[in-house]
Coordinates of C-alpha atoms in Angstrom, one line a residue:
Chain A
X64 CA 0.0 0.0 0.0
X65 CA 1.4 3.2 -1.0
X66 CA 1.7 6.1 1.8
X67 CA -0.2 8.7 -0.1
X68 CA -2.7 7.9 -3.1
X69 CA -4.3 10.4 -5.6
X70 CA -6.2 9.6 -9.0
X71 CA -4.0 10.2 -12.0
X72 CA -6.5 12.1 -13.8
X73 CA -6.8 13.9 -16.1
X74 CA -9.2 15.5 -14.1
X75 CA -11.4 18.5 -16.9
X76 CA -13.2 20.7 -15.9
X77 CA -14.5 24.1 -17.4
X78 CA -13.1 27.7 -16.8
X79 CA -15.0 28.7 -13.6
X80 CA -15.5 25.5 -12.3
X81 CA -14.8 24.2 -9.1
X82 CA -11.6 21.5 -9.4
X83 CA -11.4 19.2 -6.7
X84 CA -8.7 16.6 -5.9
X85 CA -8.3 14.2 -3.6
X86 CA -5.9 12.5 -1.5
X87 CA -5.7 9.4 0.8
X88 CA -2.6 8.6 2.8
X89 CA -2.4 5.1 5.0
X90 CA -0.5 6.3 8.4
X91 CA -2.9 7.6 10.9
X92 CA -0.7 9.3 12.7
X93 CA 0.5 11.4 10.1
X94 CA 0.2 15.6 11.1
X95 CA 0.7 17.5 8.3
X96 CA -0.2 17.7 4.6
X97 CA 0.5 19.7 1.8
X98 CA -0.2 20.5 -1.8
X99 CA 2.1 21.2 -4.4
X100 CA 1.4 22.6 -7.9
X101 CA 3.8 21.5 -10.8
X102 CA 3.8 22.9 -14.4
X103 CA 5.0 20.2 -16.8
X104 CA 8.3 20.3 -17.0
X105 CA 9.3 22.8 -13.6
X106 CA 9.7 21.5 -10.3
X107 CA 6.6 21.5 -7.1
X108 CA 5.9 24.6 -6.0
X109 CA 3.9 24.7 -2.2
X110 CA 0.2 26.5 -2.5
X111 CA -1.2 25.3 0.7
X112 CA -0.3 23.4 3.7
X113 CA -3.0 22.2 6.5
X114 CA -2.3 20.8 10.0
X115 CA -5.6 20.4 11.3
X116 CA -9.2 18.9 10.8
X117 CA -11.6 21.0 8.6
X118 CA -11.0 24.0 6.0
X119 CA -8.5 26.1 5.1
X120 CA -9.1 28.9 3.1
X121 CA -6.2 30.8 0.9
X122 CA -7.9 33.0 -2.1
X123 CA -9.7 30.6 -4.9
X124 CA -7.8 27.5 -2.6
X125 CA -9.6 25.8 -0.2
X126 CA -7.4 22.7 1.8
X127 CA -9.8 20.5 3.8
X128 CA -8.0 18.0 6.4
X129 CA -10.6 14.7 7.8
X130 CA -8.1 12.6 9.9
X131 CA -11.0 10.0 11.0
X132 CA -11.0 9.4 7.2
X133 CA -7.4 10.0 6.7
X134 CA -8.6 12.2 3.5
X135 CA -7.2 15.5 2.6
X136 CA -8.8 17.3 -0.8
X137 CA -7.6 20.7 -2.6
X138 CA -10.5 22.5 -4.1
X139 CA -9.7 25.1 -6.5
X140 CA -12.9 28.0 -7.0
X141 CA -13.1 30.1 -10.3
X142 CA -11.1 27.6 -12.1
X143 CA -8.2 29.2 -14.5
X144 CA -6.5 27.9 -17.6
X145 CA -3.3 28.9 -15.7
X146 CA -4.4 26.4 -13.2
X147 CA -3.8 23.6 -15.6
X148 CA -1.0 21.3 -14.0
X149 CA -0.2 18.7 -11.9
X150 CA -1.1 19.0 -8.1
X151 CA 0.7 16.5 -5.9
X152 CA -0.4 15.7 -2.3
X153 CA 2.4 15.1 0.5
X154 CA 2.3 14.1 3.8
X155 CA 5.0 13.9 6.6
X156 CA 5.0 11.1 8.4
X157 CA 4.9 10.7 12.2
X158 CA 8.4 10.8 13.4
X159 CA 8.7 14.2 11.3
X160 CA 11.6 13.5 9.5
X161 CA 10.0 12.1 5.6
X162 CA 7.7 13.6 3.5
X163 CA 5.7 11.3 1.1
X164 CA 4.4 12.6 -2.2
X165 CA 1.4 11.0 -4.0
X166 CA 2.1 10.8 -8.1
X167 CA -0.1 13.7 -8.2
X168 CA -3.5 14.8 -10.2
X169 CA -3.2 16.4 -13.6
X170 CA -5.5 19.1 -13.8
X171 CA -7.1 20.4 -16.9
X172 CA -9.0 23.6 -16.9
X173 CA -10.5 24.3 -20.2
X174 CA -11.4 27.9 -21.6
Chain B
X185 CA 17.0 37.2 -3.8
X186 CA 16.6 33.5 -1.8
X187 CA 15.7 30.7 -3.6
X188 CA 17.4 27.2 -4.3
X189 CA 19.5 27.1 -7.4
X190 CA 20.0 23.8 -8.8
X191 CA 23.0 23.2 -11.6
X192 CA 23.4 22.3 -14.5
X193 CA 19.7 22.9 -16.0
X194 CA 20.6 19.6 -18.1
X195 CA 23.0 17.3 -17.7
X196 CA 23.7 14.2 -20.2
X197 CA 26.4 11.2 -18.6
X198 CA 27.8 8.4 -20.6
X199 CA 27.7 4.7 -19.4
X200 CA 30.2 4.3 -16.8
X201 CA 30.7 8.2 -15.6
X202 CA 30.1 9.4 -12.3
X203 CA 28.0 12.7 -12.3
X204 CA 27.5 15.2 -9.7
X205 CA 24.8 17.5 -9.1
X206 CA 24.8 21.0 -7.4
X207 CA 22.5 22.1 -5.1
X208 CA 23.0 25.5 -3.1
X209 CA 20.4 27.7 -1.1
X210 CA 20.4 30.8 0.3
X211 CA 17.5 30.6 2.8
X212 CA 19.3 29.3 6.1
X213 CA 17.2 26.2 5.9
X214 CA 18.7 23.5 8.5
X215 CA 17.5 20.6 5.9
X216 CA 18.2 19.3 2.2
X217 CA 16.8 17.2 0.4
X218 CA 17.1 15.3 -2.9
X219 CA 14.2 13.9 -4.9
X220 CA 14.1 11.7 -8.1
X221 CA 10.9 12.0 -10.3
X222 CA 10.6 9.8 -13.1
X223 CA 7.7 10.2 -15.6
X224 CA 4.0 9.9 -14.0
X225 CA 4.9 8.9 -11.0
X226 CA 5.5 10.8 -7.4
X227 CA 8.5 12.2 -6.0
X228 CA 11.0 9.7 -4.3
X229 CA 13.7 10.4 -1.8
X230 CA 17.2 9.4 -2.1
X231 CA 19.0 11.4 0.9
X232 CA 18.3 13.7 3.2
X233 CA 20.6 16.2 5.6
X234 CA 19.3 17.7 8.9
X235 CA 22.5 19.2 9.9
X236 CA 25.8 19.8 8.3
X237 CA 28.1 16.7 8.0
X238 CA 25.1 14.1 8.5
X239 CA 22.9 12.9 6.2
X240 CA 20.2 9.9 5.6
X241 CA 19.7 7.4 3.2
X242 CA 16.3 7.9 1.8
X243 CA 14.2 5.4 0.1
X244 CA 15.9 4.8 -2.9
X245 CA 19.5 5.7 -1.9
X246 CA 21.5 2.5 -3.9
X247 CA 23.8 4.4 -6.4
X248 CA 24.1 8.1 -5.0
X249 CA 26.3 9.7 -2.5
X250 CA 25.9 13.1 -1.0
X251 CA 27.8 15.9 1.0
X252 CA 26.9 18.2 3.7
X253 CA 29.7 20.4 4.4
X254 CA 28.4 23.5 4.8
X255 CA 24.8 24.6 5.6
X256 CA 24.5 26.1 2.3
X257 CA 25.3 23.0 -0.3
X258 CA 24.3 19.5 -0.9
X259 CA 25.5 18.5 -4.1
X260 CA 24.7 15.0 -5.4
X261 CA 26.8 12.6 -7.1
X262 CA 25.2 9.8 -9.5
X263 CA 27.9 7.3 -9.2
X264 CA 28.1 4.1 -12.7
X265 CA 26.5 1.9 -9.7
X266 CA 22.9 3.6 -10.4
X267 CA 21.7 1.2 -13.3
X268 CA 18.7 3.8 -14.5
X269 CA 19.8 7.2 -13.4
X270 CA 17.5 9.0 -16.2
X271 CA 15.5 11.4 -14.3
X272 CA 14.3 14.3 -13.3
X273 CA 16.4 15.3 -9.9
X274 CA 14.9 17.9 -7.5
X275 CA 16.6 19.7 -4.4
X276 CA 14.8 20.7 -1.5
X277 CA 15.3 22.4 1.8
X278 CA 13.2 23.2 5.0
X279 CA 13.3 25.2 8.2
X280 CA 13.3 22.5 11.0
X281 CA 10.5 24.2 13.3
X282 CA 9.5 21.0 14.9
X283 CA 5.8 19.4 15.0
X284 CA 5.8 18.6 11.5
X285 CA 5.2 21.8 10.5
X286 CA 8.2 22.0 8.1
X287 CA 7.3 23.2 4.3
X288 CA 9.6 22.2 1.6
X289 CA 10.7 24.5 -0.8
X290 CA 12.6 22.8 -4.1
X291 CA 14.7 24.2 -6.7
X292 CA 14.0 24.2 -10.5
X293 CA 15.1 20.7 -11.1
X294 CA 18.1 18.9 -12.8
X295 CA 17.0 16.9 -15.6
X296 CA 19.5 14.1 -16.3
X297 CA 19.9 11.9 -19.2
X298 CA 21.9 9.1 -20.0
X299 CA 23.5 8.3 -23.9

């Protein structure tokens, strides 16, 4: 079983849509969680980081954290063509000291 | 201007050659990391530095070697003993706050190809 799981997509959706992508991850006792854009071709860049249960909110990105069901989900309002990339979920396990990245969710936000 | 530069851009080894990767930052992160991202999949870690002159094997560590001696630098060599070394190779670094609550920030990528 992998550490952290996302669908591979593509994942389509129409300009001004609401994306959202998912992510499982197997240790319970993980704490945080993150997601990571990445153009084709560039390296991850860090949009949103969540520590605990429920929503947070940063501009069109919302993170939302369930630890009962060990399910963290990006959702992305007023989709963009710009947001058209590959968003990868990590997690850090519990003795702190690994990150795990899910293959990531390829995003495609038509105009 | 703080950031992660990673060096070269490309980087093309023959059968047989040891390579080595540059990785600097300028951010005063405590950690460094180095990924491997191969197409479609997720990123895997090969070694990782908490503190100058230690470092960790990472998952897939067979093959590489690494350096921490000084805060700033963790260059990379792919040693002839890593059988499929074409790859895209990112560099990474974090503050060590504690509680998990350390964000990785990565360079621009070294994309590696062997002839």
């Amino acid at each position: 079983q992998k550490e952290v799981e996302q669908n591979s997509g593509p994942l389509s959706v129409p300009e001004g849509a609401i994306a959202s992508l998912n992510c499982t991850y197997s240790d319970r006792g993980s704490q945080s969680f993150f997601w990571y854009r990445q153009y084709s071709g560039k390296s991850p860049e860090l949009i949103m980081s969540i520590y605990s249960n429920g929503d947070k909110e940063d501009g069109r990105f919302t993170a939302q954290l369930n630890k009962a069901s060990q399910y963290v989900s990006l959702l992305i309002r007023d989709s963009q063509p710009s947001d058209s990339a590959t968003y990868l979920c990590a997690v850090i396990a519990r003795n702190f000291n690994k990150f795990y990245f899910g293959s990531g969710t390829k995003l495609n936000v038509k105009p | 201007d703080g950031g992660i530069t990673q060096s070269p851009k490309y980087l093309f080894r023959k059968e047989g050659q040891n390579v080595t990767l540059s990785c600097e930052q300028n951010l005063n992160h405590d950690a460094m990391y180095w990924y491997r991202q191969d197409p479609g999949q997720g990123l895997r870690l090969i070694y990782y530095s908490q503190i100058v002159n230690d470092f960790q094997k990472g998952d897939i560590a067979e093959g590489y070697s690494v350096s921490r001696e000084k805060k700033e630098s963790f260059p990379l060599t792919v040693t002839s003993a890593q059988k499929n070394p074409t790859a895209f190779y990112l560099c990474a670094s974090s503050l060590l706050l504690g509680g998990g609550r350390d964000e990785q920030f990565f360079g621009p990528g070294t994309r590696l190809t062997v002839l």
